[in-house]
Amino acid sequence: MTRVVRSVDELRDYVDWARRNRYSIGFVPTLGALHEGHLSLMRRSWDDNDLSVVSIYVNPLQFGPDEDLERYPRDLEGDLAKCESAHVDVVFAPTRATMLPPGSCTTVHVAGVTSDFEGALRPGHFDGVATVVARLLALAEPDRAYFGRKDYQQTVVIRRMVRDLGFRTEVVVCPTQRDADGLALSSRNAYLTPEDREQALLLPRALEAAEAAIAGGETDGDVLRDLMADAMESDREDVEVEYADLVHPDTLQPLPAIETRGVLLGALRVGATRLIDNRPVERPGTAAWEA
Ligand code: AMP
C-alpha cells in the first residue's frame, strides 16, 4: 500500500523508522504526470532497495517566467495508482510552502556544466533543479536516487552537486524509455498534436542517423553536428533546431572528434513545445559503456 506524506515531519519520521530498521531507501524525484519513463526508475528502485520513496512536486523554481508552469499536466490520483503498481512505499507530495518555507534564501548553483544547452536556453532552470533536489535529498536521505538519462545534462548536474556537497546518496542513471515510434517519453508530449508528433520524431531520427554514421566510421564532430541539424530541418516554420551537438560525457564540452566516447545532444522546438533527447555513442571498437 502506497502511503502519501505531505509534511517534512512525516517524511522524517518515516526515514528515521527505516534507518532504525536498517532498510535501504531508493528515491525517485518527479514532477508528476507519471509515465513509463518514471515507472522504469521506480522499478529499478524496487529492485535495488528495501523501500522506495517517490516525490511528486511541480517545482516552480525550475520553470522560467514564460514557461508552462501553470499548464504543466497534474494528475495526483492517477499518479498514486501508478506508484502503487510499481510497489512504491511512500509518495512525498509536498505543498509549495513545505518545499520553499517562507524566508528560504538558499540557492544551489552548479557552475560550468550548466552554462550551455538547457542552461543557456532556460536561465535559472538548473539552479531550480539543484536547489530542490538538494532539499529532497536532505529530507529523504536516500541510499540511492534514480534519474533518467533522457535529461542527460540534468544527470551531469546532479552527479556534480552530490559529489561537491557530499550527499551520502548514490546517483543511478537509468535508460531512456521511448514510445514504439522512437519518441522519448515525456509528460510534455501530451501537448503535441498528431502533426506535431510527426515533426517531433525528427529529433530521435536525427540522433539515430548520427549514431549510424558513427557505427559506419564517421568520427568528425562537425560532420556529425551538420548531419543532425540537416536531419532535423523541417518545412514548418514553427519547428526550430535549438541545438545538435556531440559533447564529452562528463564535461559537456563540444568534442572536435569522437576519440572514444561521447554524447549526442539534441533539442527541437515544435510550436510552443520543446523536446530534448540524447544518445551515448562510442567510436567502434571502444569498450561498451553505460552513461
Ligand atoms: P520529470 O518528472 O520530467 O522531472 O522526470 C522525473 C525523472 O524521470 C527524471 O529523472 C527524468 O529524467 C526521468 N524521466 C523522464 N522521462 C523519462 C524517460 N522517457 N525515460 C527515462 N526516464 C525519464
Short mmCIF file of N, CA, C and O in Angstrom, two decimals, residues 152-199:
data_model
loop_
_atom_site.label_atom_id
_atom_site.label_comp_id
_atom_site.label_asym_id
_atom_site.label_seq_id
_atom_site.Cartn_x
_atom_site.Cartn_y
_atom_site.Cartn_z
N TYR A 152 19.84 14.30 -20.00
CA TYR A 152 21.25 13.96 -19.80
C TYR A 152 22.00 15.05 -19.03
O TYR A 152 22.75 14.75 -18.09
N GLN A 153 21.79 16.32 -19.43
CA GLN A 153 22.53 17.39 -18.76
C GLN A 153 22.17 17.42 -17.27
O GLN A 153 23.03 17.65 -16.41
N GLN A 154 20.91 17.17 -16.97
CA GLN A 154 20.48 17.15 -15.57
C GLN A 154 21.24 16.07 -14.78
O GLN A 154 21.63 16.29 -13.63
N THR A 155 21.47 14.92 -15.39
CA THR A 155 22.19 13.86 -14.67
C THR A 155 23.62 14.30 -14.36
O THR A 155 24.14 13.99 -13.29
N VAL A 156 24.22 15.03 -15.29
CA VAL A 156 25.59 15.51 -15.07
C VAL A 156 25.60 16.54 -13.92
O VAL A 156 26.44 16.51 -13.03
N VAL A 157 24.60 17.42 -13.93
CA VAL A 157 24.49 18.46 -12.90
C VAL A 157 24.29 17.82 -11.52
O VAL A 157 24.95 18.18 -10.54
N ILE A 158 23.40 16.84 -11.45
CA ILE A 158 23.09 16.21 -10.15
C ILE A 158 24.31 15.43 -9.63
O ILE A 158 24.64 15.49 -8.45
N ARG A 159 24.97 14.71 -10.53
CA ARG A 159 26.17 13.97 -10.09
C ARG A 159 27.20 14.92 -9.47
O ARG A 159 27.80 14.62 -8.44
N ARG A 160 27.41 16.07 -10.13
CA ARG A 160 28.37 17.05 -9.61
C ARG A 160 27.93 17.58 -8.26
O ARG A 160 28.73 17.70 -7.34
N MET A 161 26.67 17.92 -8.17
CA MET A 161 26.15 18.50 -6.92
C MET A 161 26.32 17.51 -5.77
O MET A 161 26.77 17.87 -4.69
N VAL A 162 25.95 16.25 -6.03
CA VAL A 162 26.02 15.23 -4.97
C VAL A 162 27.46 15.03 -4.53
O VAL A 162 27.76 14.93 -3.34
N ARG A 163 28.36 15.05 -5.49
CA ARG A 163 29.78 14.89 -5.15
C ARG A 163 30.29 16.12 -4.39
O ARG A 163 30.90 16.01 -3.33
N ASP A 164 29.97 17.31 -4.91
CA ASP A 164 30.51 18.54 -4.31
C ASP A 164 29.96 18.79 -2.92
O ASP A 164 30.67 19.29 -2.05
N LEU A 165 28.68 18.48 -2.70
CA LEU A 165 28.09 18.77 -1.38
C LEU A 165 28.20 17.59 -0.43
O LEU A 165 27.88 17.72 0.76
N GLY A 166 28.65 16.44 -0.91
CA GLY A 166 28.90 15.31 -0.03
C GLY A 166 27.67 14.57 0.43
O GLY A 166 27.66 13.99 1.52
N PHE A 167 26.62 14.56 -0.39
CA PHE A 167 25.45 13.75 -0.03
C PHE A 167 25.84 12.28 -0.03
O PHE A 167 26.60 11.84 -0.89
N ARG A 168 25.28 11.53 0.93
CA ARG A 168 25.59 10.10 1.00
C ARG A 168 24.61 9.32 0.15
O ARG A 168 23.98 8.38 0.62
N THR A 169 24.40 9.75 -1.06
CA THR A 169 23.43 9.11 -1.95
C THR A 169 24.14 8.73 -3.23
O THR A 169 24.89 9.54 -3.79
N GLU A 170 23.89 7.50 -3.67
CA GLU A 170 24.45 7.08 -4.95
C GLU A 170 23.48 7.53 -6.05
O GLU A 170 22.27 7.27 -5.94
N VAL A 171 24.00 8.20 -7.06
CA VAL A 171 23.15 8.62 -8.17
C VAL A 171 23.13 7.49 -9.20
O VAL A 171 24.17 7.07 -9.68
N VAL A 172 21.92 7.03 -9.54
CA VAL A 172 21.78 5.95 -10.51
C VAL A 172 21.05 6.51 -11.74
O VAL A 172 19.95 7.08 -11.60
N VAL A 173 21.67 6.38 -12.89
CA VAL A 173 21.07 6.91 -14.12
C VAL A 173 20.53 5.75 -14.94
O VAL A 173 21.24 4.78 -15.19
N CYS A 174 19.26 5.86 -15.32
CA CYS A 174 18.56 4.75 -15.99
C CYS A 174 18.26 5.10 -17.46
O CYS A 174 18.08 6.27 -17.79
N PRO A 175 18.16 4.08 -18.32
CA PRO A 175 17.96 4.31 -19.76
C PRO A 175 16.67 5.06 -20.10
O PRO A 175 15.68 4.97 -19.38
N THR A 176 16.72 5.75 -21.22
CA THR A 176 15.55 6.49 -21.72
C THR A 176 14.48 5.53 -22.22
O THR A 176 14.78 4.64 -23.02
N GLN A 177 13.25 5.71 -21.79
CA GLN A 177 12.13 4.91 -22.27
C GLN A 177 11.46 5.66 -23.42
O GLN A 177 11.25 6.87 -23.34
N ARG A 178 11.12 4.90 -24.46
CA ARG A 178 10.58 5.52 -25.67
C ARG A 178 9.25 4.90 -26.07
O ARG A 178 9.00 3.72 -25.76
N ASP A 179 8.46 5.66 -26.81
CA ASP A 179 7.28 5.08 -27.44
C ASP A 179 7.74 4.23 -28.61
O ASP A 179 8.90 4.33 -29.05
N ALA A 180 6.80 3.42 -29.17
CA ALA A 180 7.18 2.50 -30.25
C ALA A 180 7.76 3.26 -31.44
O ALA A 180 8.63 2.74 -32.15
N ASP A 181 7.32 4.50 -31.66
CA ASP A 181 7.84 5.25 -32.81
C ASP A 181 9.23 5.87 -32.54
O ASP A 181 9.79 6.52 -33.41
N GLY A 182 9.75 5.71 -31.35
CA GLY A 182 11.11 6.21 -31.06
C GLY A 182 11.13 7.50 -30.25
O GLY A 182 12.19 7.91 -29.75
N LEU A 183 9.97 8.17 -30.10
CA LEU A 183 9.96 9.42 -29.34
C LEU A 183 10.16 9.13 -27.85
O LEU A 183 9.49 8.25 -27.29
N ALA A 184 11.10 9.85 -27.23
CA ALA A 184 11.33 9.66 -25.80
C ALA A 184 10.08 10.07 -25.04
O ALA A 184 9.47 11.11 -25.33
N LEU A 185 9.69 9.26 -24.06
CA LEU A 185 8.50 9.60 -23.27
C LEU A 185 8.76 10.87 -22.48
O LEU A 185 9.86 11.07 -21.94
N SER A 186 7.76 11.72 -22.42
CA SER A 186 7.86 12.97 -21.66
C SER A 186 6.45 13.43 -21.32
O SER A 186 5.54 13.27 -22.13
N SER A 187 6.29 13.97 -20.12
CA SER A 187 4.96 14.47 -19.75
C SER A 187 4.52 15.55 -20.74
O SER A 187 3.32 15.74 -20.97
N ARG A 188 5.48 16.25 -21.32
CA ARG A 188 5.15 17.34 -22.25
C ARG A 188 4.69 16.83 -23.61
O ARG A 188 4.16 17.61 -24.40
N ASN A 189 4.87 15.53 -23.91
CA ASN A 189 4.37 15.01 -25.19
C ASN A 189 2.86 15.16 -25.29
O ASN A 189 2.31 15.17 -26.39
N ALA A 190 2.19 15.30 -24.14
CA ALA A 190 0.74 15.48 -24.14
C ALA A 190 0.34 16.77 -24.87
O ALA A 190 -0.80 16.91 -25.32
N TYR A 191 1.27 17.71 -25.00
CA TYR A 191 0.94 18.97 -25.69
C TYR A 191 0.91 18.82 -27.21
O TYR A 191 0.46 19.71 -27.92
N LEU A 192 1.47 17.69 -27.73
CA LEU A 192 1.68 17.57 -29.18
C LEU A 192 0.43 17.09 -29.90
O LEU A 192 -0.19 16.11 -29.49
N THR A 193 0.07 17.77 -31.00
CA THR A 193 -0.98 17.26 -31.88
C THR A 193 -0.36 16.12 -32.71
O THR A 193 0.88 16.01 -32.76
N PRO A 194 -1.18 15.31 -33.40
CA PRO A 194 -0.59 14.25 -34.25
C PRO A 194 0.40 14.82 -35.28
O PRO A 194 1.44 14.22 -35.54
N GLU A 195 0.10 16.00 -35.82
CA GLU A 195 1.03 16.60 -36.80
C GLU A 195 2.33 17.03 -36.12
O GLU A 195 3.42 16.86 -36.66
N ASP A 196 2.19 17.59 -34.90
CA ASP A 196 3.39 17.99 -34.15
C ASP A 196 4.27 16.78 -33.87
O ASP A 196 5.49 16.84 -33.90
N ARG A 197 3.61 15.68 -33.57
CA ARG A 197 4.35 14.48 -33.18
C ARG A 197 5.20 13.97 -34.34
O ARG A 197 6.34 13.54 -34.15
N GLU A 198 4.65 14.06 -35.55
CA GLU A 198 5.44 13.69 -36.73
C GLU A 198 6.71 14.52 -36.80
O GLU A 198 7.79 14.03 -37.10
N GLN A 199 6.57 15.83 -36.52
CA GLN A 199 7.73 16.73 -36.53
C GLN A 199 8.70 16.37 -35.41
O GLN A 199 9.91 16.37 -35.58
#
